[in-house]
Short mmCIF file of C-alpha atoms in Angstrom, two decimals:
data_model
loop_
_atom_site.label_atom_id
_atom_site.label_comp_id
_atom_site.label_asym_id
_atom_site.label_seq_id
_atom_site.Cartn_x
_atom_site.Cartn_y
_atom_site.Cartn_z
CA MET J 1 -6.54 12.98 -5.10
CA PRO J 2 -8.41 14.09 -1.95
CA LYS J 3 -8.59 17.71 -0.91
CA GLU J 4 -6.08 18.81 1.70
CA VAL J 5 -7.07 21.31 4.35
CA MET J 6 -4.89 23.06 6.91
CA THR J 7 -6.43 25.17 9.65
CA ARG J 8 -4.34 27.03 12.19
CA GLN J 9 -5.01 29.51 14.94
CA ALA J 10 -2.51 32.18 15.91
CA ALA J 11 -1.74 30.40 19.19
CA ASP J 12 -0.67 27.27 17.32
CA ASN J 13 2.65 28.82 16.29
CA VAL J 14 5.30 31.21 17.54
CA TYR J 15 5.47 34.49 15.62
CA LEU J 16 8.98 34.41 14.20
CA HIS J 17 9.27 34.74 10.43
CA LYS J 18 12.94 35.43 9.86
CA ASP J 19 12.48 35.78 6.11
CA PHE J 20 11.14 39.26 6.91
CA HIS J 21 14.78 40.27 7.36
CA GLY J 22 15.21 39.60 3.67
CA ALA J 23 12.30 41.83 2.72
CA LEU J 24 13.76 44.62 4.85
CA SER J 25 17.18 44.15 3.29
CA ARG J 26 15.63 44.35 -0.18
CA GLY J 27 13.69 47.44 0.86
CA ILE J 28 16.84 49.17 2.03
CA ASP J 29 18.65 48.24 -1.17
CA TYR J 30 15.74 49.59 -3.21
CA LEU J 31 15.73 52.92 -1.41
CA HIS J 32 19.50 53.13 -1.76
CA GLN J 33 19.40 52.45 -5.51
CA GLN J 34 16.42 54.66 -6.30
CA PHE J 35 16.82 57.58 -3.92
CA GLY J 36 20.33 57.41 -2.44
CA ALA J 37 21.90 56.65 0.92
CA GLU J 38 20.36 59.65 2.64
CA ALA J 39 16.87 58.34 1.82
CA VAL J 40 17.69 55.09 3.63
CA ARG J 41 18.68 57.03 6.73
CA GLU J 42 15.71 59.38 6.45
CA TYR J 43 13.27 56.47 6.17
CA LEU J 44 14.80 54.58 9.09
CA TRP J 45 14.82 57.76 11.18
CA GLN J 46 11.15 58.38 10.45
CA PHE J 47 10.24 54.75 11.16
CA ALA J 48 12.18 54.64 14.42
CA THR J 49 10.83 57.97 15.61
CA ALA J 50 7.27 56.81 15.04
CA TYR J 51 7.42 53.15 16.01
CA TYR J 52 9.74 53.43 18.99
CA ALA J 53 7.97 56.47 20.48
CA PRO J 54 6.97 54.44 23.57
CA LEU J 55 10.60 53.27 23.99
CA LYS J 56 11.85 56.85 23.69
CA GLU J 57 9.44 57.85 26.43
CA ASP J 58 10.63 54.93 28.56
CA LEU J 59 14.24 56.01 27.94
CA ARG J 60 13.43 59.52 29.16
CA ARG J 61 11.64 58.13 32.21
CA ARG J 62 13.89 55.23 33.30
CA GLY J 63 17.18 55.89 31.56
CA LEU J 64 19.40 53.39 29.79
CA VAL J 65 17.87 50.34 31.47
CA ALA J 66 14.94 50.83 29.08
CA ILE J 67 17.25 50.37 26.08
CA GLN J 68 18.99 47.40 27.68
CA GLU J 69 15.70 45.61 28.39
CA HIS J 70 14.46 46.32 24.88
CA LEU J 71 17.61 45.02 23.19
CA GLU J 72 17.85 41.96 25.43
CA ARG J 73 14.24 41.10 24.56
CA VAL J 74 14.72 41.68 20.83
CA TYR J 75 17.88 39.60 20.52
CA ARG J 76 16.53 36.86 22.79
CA THR J 77 13.45 36.59 20.55
CA GLU J 78 15.75 36.11 17.58
CA GLY J 79 17.72 33.44 19.45
CA ALA J 80 20.86 35.51 20.03
CA ALA J 81 22.64 36.58 23.19
CA ILE J 82 24.15 39.99 23.80
CA GLN J 83 26.52 41.28 26.45
CA CYS J 84 25.45 44.50 28.16
CA THR J 85 27.54 46.66 30.44
CA ARG J 86 25.63 49.55 31.99
CA THR J 87 26.24 52.47 34.29
CA ALA J 88 23.88 55.37 34.90
CA ASP J 89 25.45 57.25 32.00
CA GLU J 90 26.53 54.59 29.55
CA LEU J 91 25.33 51.32 28.06
CA ARG J 92 27.67 49.19 25.99
CA VAL J 93 26.13 46.35 24.00
CA GLU J 94 28.28 43.68 22.40
CA VAL J 95 26.63 41.57 19.71
CA ALA J 96 28.60 38.45 18.79
CA ALA J 97 26.66 37.97 15.56
CA CYS J 98 23.57 39.76 14.27
CA PRO J 99 20.76 37.19 13.89
CA ALA J 100 19.31 39.11 10.95
CA VAL J 101 22.60 39.10 9.03
CA MET J 102 23.25 35.47 9.90
CA HIS J 103 19.79 34.46 8.67
CA LEU J 104 20.28 36.34 5.40
CA ARG J 105 23.69 34.73 4.89
CA SER J 106 22.26 31.27 5.62
CA GLN J 107 19.55 31.79 3.00
CA ASN J 108 21.92 33.31 0.43
CA VAL J 109 19.85 36.49 0.49
CA PRO J 110 21.93 39.60 -0.24
CA VAL J 111 22.63 41.80 2.76
CA ALA J 112 22.04 45.43 1.87
CA GLU J 113 25.16 47.57 1.82
CA LEU J 114 23.48 49.92 4.29
CA PHE J 115 21.94 47.21 6.47
CA HIS J 116 23.97 48.45 9.44
CA GLU J 117 21.82 51.60 9.37
CA THR J 118 19.02 49.49 10.85
CA THR J 119 21.17 49.64 13.98
CA ARG J 120 23.07 52.93 13.68
CA THR J 121 20.29 55.22 12.48
CA VAL J 122 17.56 53.46 14.47
CA ASN J 123 19.52 53.77 17.72
CA ALA J 124 20.29 57.42 17.02
CA ALA J 125 16.63 58.16 16.31
CA ILE J 126 15.52 56.41 19.50
CA CYS J 127 17.89 58.62 21.49
CA ASP J 128 16.97 61.84 19.69
CA GLY J 129 15.11 64.19 22.00
CA THR J 130 16.31 62.34 25.11
CA PRO J 131 19.33 63.07 27.33
CA PHE J 132 21.16 60.23 25.57
CA ALA J 133 22.95 59.58 22.29
CA ALA J 134 24.06 56.45 20.45
CA GLU J 135 26.94 55.34 18.29
CA LEU J 136 27.84 52.17 16.46
CA VAL J 137 31.38 51.70 17.69
CA ALA J 138 32.22 48.63 15.63
CA TYR J 139 30.44 46.60 12.97
CA ASP J 140 31.40 43.64 10.81
CA PRO J 141 29.20 43.50 7.68
CA ALA J 142 29.94 39.80 7.21
CA THR J 143 28.34 38.71 10.48
CA GLY J 144 26.78 41.80 12.01
CA ARG J 145 29.14 41.41 14.96
CA GLY J 146 29.35 44.79 16.59
CA ILE J 147 29.43 47.09 19.55
CA GLN J 148 26.66 49.60 20.22
CA ARG J 149 27.16 52.40 22.71
CA PHE J 150 24.52 54.58 24.32
CA TYR J 151 25.67 57.43 26.51
CA ARG J 152 24.46 60.54 28.27
CA ARG J 153 25.05 63.63 26.15
CA PRO J 154 27.53 66.08 27.66
CA SER J 155 25.61 68.96 29.19
CA MET R 1 18.78 45.54 14.36
CA ILE R 2 15.12 45.70 13.58
CA SER R 3 13.72 42.37 14.74
CA CYS R 4 11.68 40.33 12.29
CA THR R 5 8.88 40.70 14.86
CA GLU R 6 9.05 44.47 14.24
CA PHE R 7 9.24 44.21 10.48
CA ILE R 8 5.57 44.79 9.71
CA PRO R 9 5.46 48.35 11.09
CA ALA R 10 8.78 49.00 9.33
CA TYR R 11 7.23 47.74 6.09
CA SER R 12 4.12 49.88 6.52
CA GLU R 13 6.24 52.95 7.28
CA LEU R 14 8.33 52.22 4.17
CA PHE R 15 5.17 52.32 2.06
CA LYS R 16 4.30 55.68 3.64
CA TYR R 17 7.78 57.00 2.96
CA LEU R 18 7.64 55.93 -0.69
CA HIS R 19 4.15 57.37 -1.06
CA ALA R 20 5.42 60.72 0.21
CA LYS R 21 8.25 60.53 -2.34
CA GLY R 22 6.23 59.61 -5.40
CA GLY R 23 2.64 58.77 -4.60
CA GLU R 24 0.93 55.46 -5.22
CA ALA R 25 3.09 54.79 -8.28
CA ALA R 26 6.25 54.81 -6.17
CA VAL R 27 4.75 52.27 -3.78
CA ARG R 28 3.63 50.07 -6.68
CA ASP R 29 7.10 50.24 -8.22
CA PHE R 30 8.56 48.97 -4.98
CA TRP R 31 6.03 46.15 -4.71
CA ASN R 32 6.90 45.09 -8.25
CA TYR R 33 10.61 45.20 -7.41
CA LEU R 34 10.06 43.12 -4.28
CA SER R 35 7.98 40.59 -6.17
CA ASP R 36 10.69 40.23 -8.82
CA ASN R 37 13.57 40.06 -6.36
CA PHE R 38 12.25 38.42 -3.22
CA LEU R 39 9.69 35.79 -4.17
CA GLY R 40 11.97 33.43 -6.04
CA ASN R 41 11.02 30.67 -3.62
CA LEU R 42 7.32 30.92 -4.51
CA LYS R 43 8.17 31.05 -8.20
CA SER R 44 10.39 27.96 -8.01
CA LEU R 45 7.84 25.96 -6.05
CA ALA R 46 5.01 26.91 -8.44
CA GLU R 47 7.17 26.06 -11.45
CA GLN R 48 8.23 22.70 -10.02
CA HIS R 49 5.04 21.58 -8.29
CA GLY R 50 2.23 23.53 -9.92
CA ILE R 51 -0.71 24.33 -7.65
CA ARG R 52 0.85 22.22 -4.88
CA GLY R 53 3.76 24.66 -4.91
CA CYS R 54 1.39 27.30 -3.54
CA TRP R 55 0.41 24.96 -0.70
CA MET R 56 4.08 24.31 0.05
CA TYR R 57 5.02 27.99 0.02
CA TRP R 58 2.23 29.20 2.28
CA SER R 59 2.49 26.17 4.60
CA HIS R 60 5.89 27.57 5.55
CA THR R 61 5.20 31.29 5.67
CA LEU R 62 1.78 31.33 7.31
CA ASN R 63 2.86 28.99 10.09
CA GLU R 64 5.97 31.07 10.83
CA GLU R 65 3.82 34.19 10.82
CA ALA R 66 1.46 32.54 13.33
CA ALA R 67 -1.51 33.33 11.14
CA ASP R 68 -5.10 32.32 11.84
CA PHE R 69 -6.10 30.73 8.56
CA THR R 70 -7.60 27.88 6.58
CA MET R 71 -5.84 26.68 3.43
CA GLU R 72 -7.36 24.25 0.99
CA LEU R 73 -5.69 22.39 -1.86
CA ASP R 74 -7.64 20.55 -4.55
CA GLU R 75 -5.03 19.26 -6.96
CA ASP R 76 -7.59 17.51 -9.17
CA LYS R 77 -9.20 20.85 -9.90
CA GLY R 78 -5.92 22.76 -9.80
CA LYS R 79 -7.23 24.99 -7.03
CA PHE R 80 -5.71 26.43 -3.87
CA SER R 81 -7.22 28.91 -1.44
CA ILE R 82 -6.30 30.82 1.69
CA ILE R 83 -9.02 32.12 3.96
CA MET R 84 -7.31 34.48 6.39
CA HIS R 85 -9.44 34.61 9.51
CA HIS R 86 -7.01 37.00 11.16
CA CYS R 87 -3.90 38.30 9.42
CA PRO R 88 -1.03 38.60 11.89
CA SER R 89 0.53 41.48 9.98
CA LYS R 90 -2.52 43.67 9.55
CA GLY R 91 -3.73 42.60 12.98
CA ARG R 92 -0.53 43.88 14.56
CA LEU R 93 -0.76 47.16 12.70
CA LEU R 94 -4.35 47.67 13.81
CA GLU R 95 -3.39 46.93 17.42
CA LEU R 96 -0.63 49.54 17.47
CA GLY R 97 -2.16 52.64 18.95
CA HIS R 98 0.66 55.03 18.18
CA ILE R 99 1.15 54.52 14.43
CA THR R 100 -1.37 54.35 11.62
CA PRO R 101 -1.06 51.64 8.94
CA TYR R 102 -0.42 52.66 5.34
CA PRO R 103 -3.98 52.91 3.96
CA ASP R 104 -3.43 50.33 1.20
CA TYR R 105 -1.10 48.17 3.27
CA CYS R 106 -2.85 44.94 2.27
CA GLY R 107 -2.61 45.76 -1.42
CA HIS R 108 0.98 44.53 -1.46
CA CYS R 109 -0.07 40.88 -1.08
CA ASP R 110 -2.27 40.98 -4.15
CA VAL R 111 0.39 42.72 -6.26
CA LEU R 112 3.35 40.61 -5.11
CA TYR R 113 1.75 37.17 -5.53
CA ARG R 114 -0.23 37.94 -8.68
CA ARG R 115 2.93 39.19 -10.38
CA VAL R 116 4.71 35.89 -9.70
CA LEU R 117 1.87 33.48 -10.42
CA GLU R 118 -0.07 34.93 -13.35
CA PRO R 119 2.86 34.62 -15.79
CA LEU R 120 3.10 30.95 -14.75
CA GLY R 121 -0.48 30.32 -15.82
CA PHE R 122 -2.32 30.80 -12.57
CA GLU R 123 -5.56 32.72 -12.15
CA CYS R 124 -5.49 34.82 -8.97
CA THR R 125 -8.51 36.26 -7.18
CA ALA R 126 -8.39 38.27 -3.96
CA ASP R 127 -11.04 39.55 -1.59
CA LEU R 128 -9.58 42.49 0.31
CA SER R 129 -12.94 43.93 1.38
CA ARG R 130 -12.51 43.12 5.08
CA THR R 131 -8.90 44.09 5.66
CA ASP R 132 -10.06 46.67 8.19
CA ARG R 133 -10.75 43.59 10.35
CA ALA R 134 -7.50 41.86 9.32
CA GLU R 135 -9.44 39.38 7.20
CA CYS R 136 -8.90 38.52 3.54
CA ALA R 137 -9.07 35.63 1.11
CA PHE R 138 -7.09 34.47 -1.90
CA TRP R 139 -8.02 31.90 -4.53
CA PHE R 140 -5.56 30.50 -7.06
CA ARG R 141 -6.31 28.23 -10.00
CA LYS R 142 -3.85 26.67 -12.42
CA ILE R 143 -5.29 27.27 -15.85
CA PRO R 144 -5.10 23.99 -17.82
CA ALA R 145 -2.85 24.12 -20.86
CA GLU R 146 -4.78 24.22 -24.17
#
């Protein structure tokens, strides 16, 4: 049987490996089992504070439009649409179905019990140290359907 | 939601978090857990198709990860190799100016895949000496049954 060779350059493909959602879900489950729920939140807070530092700075500088643009880009990349309603002091984001949760369900990969913290805690950490705060108003663990709210903290 | 395009920094930061909790052993424990609980697809393909199963598994993952690589399959010799010219994961981490990758970030690949394939009778060899340039190489050989 002849040798088979496959050579690819980065530009040959689009970077979108949805199975990574499964690795994250497993990671969250592992932290939950080994170290407890608070460790999941602590890890996600630390990650979000470090990784989204440029977004936090953009939020301070431009306000809630920075969050809206970020979330629209993220969900569009994953092939999902979101509905955003924004004023100067509040941004409401409606997600019909979370593409991460839907991918996990389609692959029969378990969705971590605390998977919603990848939204709730991450959003809160992004807003920490800015004039804004975040809350996860509604969330359906079956589909990831939910409502995220960002708002200016009362002075 | 953390997008799958943002997963790699989340993964690296998870390794850092675990290291702070329990040192290198805690990170290794997690890699073992992930190998046992997340790589069932690789295991099934290797069990069903032998060395070709490796080709099938990485044909899917490396293309979705938009990697810069050369894979070679020689079924007659039971050999499969991946030469990673530029790893998209480590490459992204190195490009991020505001966070530092977990120092042994690339070690997870060797641990995860070896743990699946060695019990199935594969010999696994890795060259991780150039991961600071997002380059690495893996060689797998199906050891013939006695």
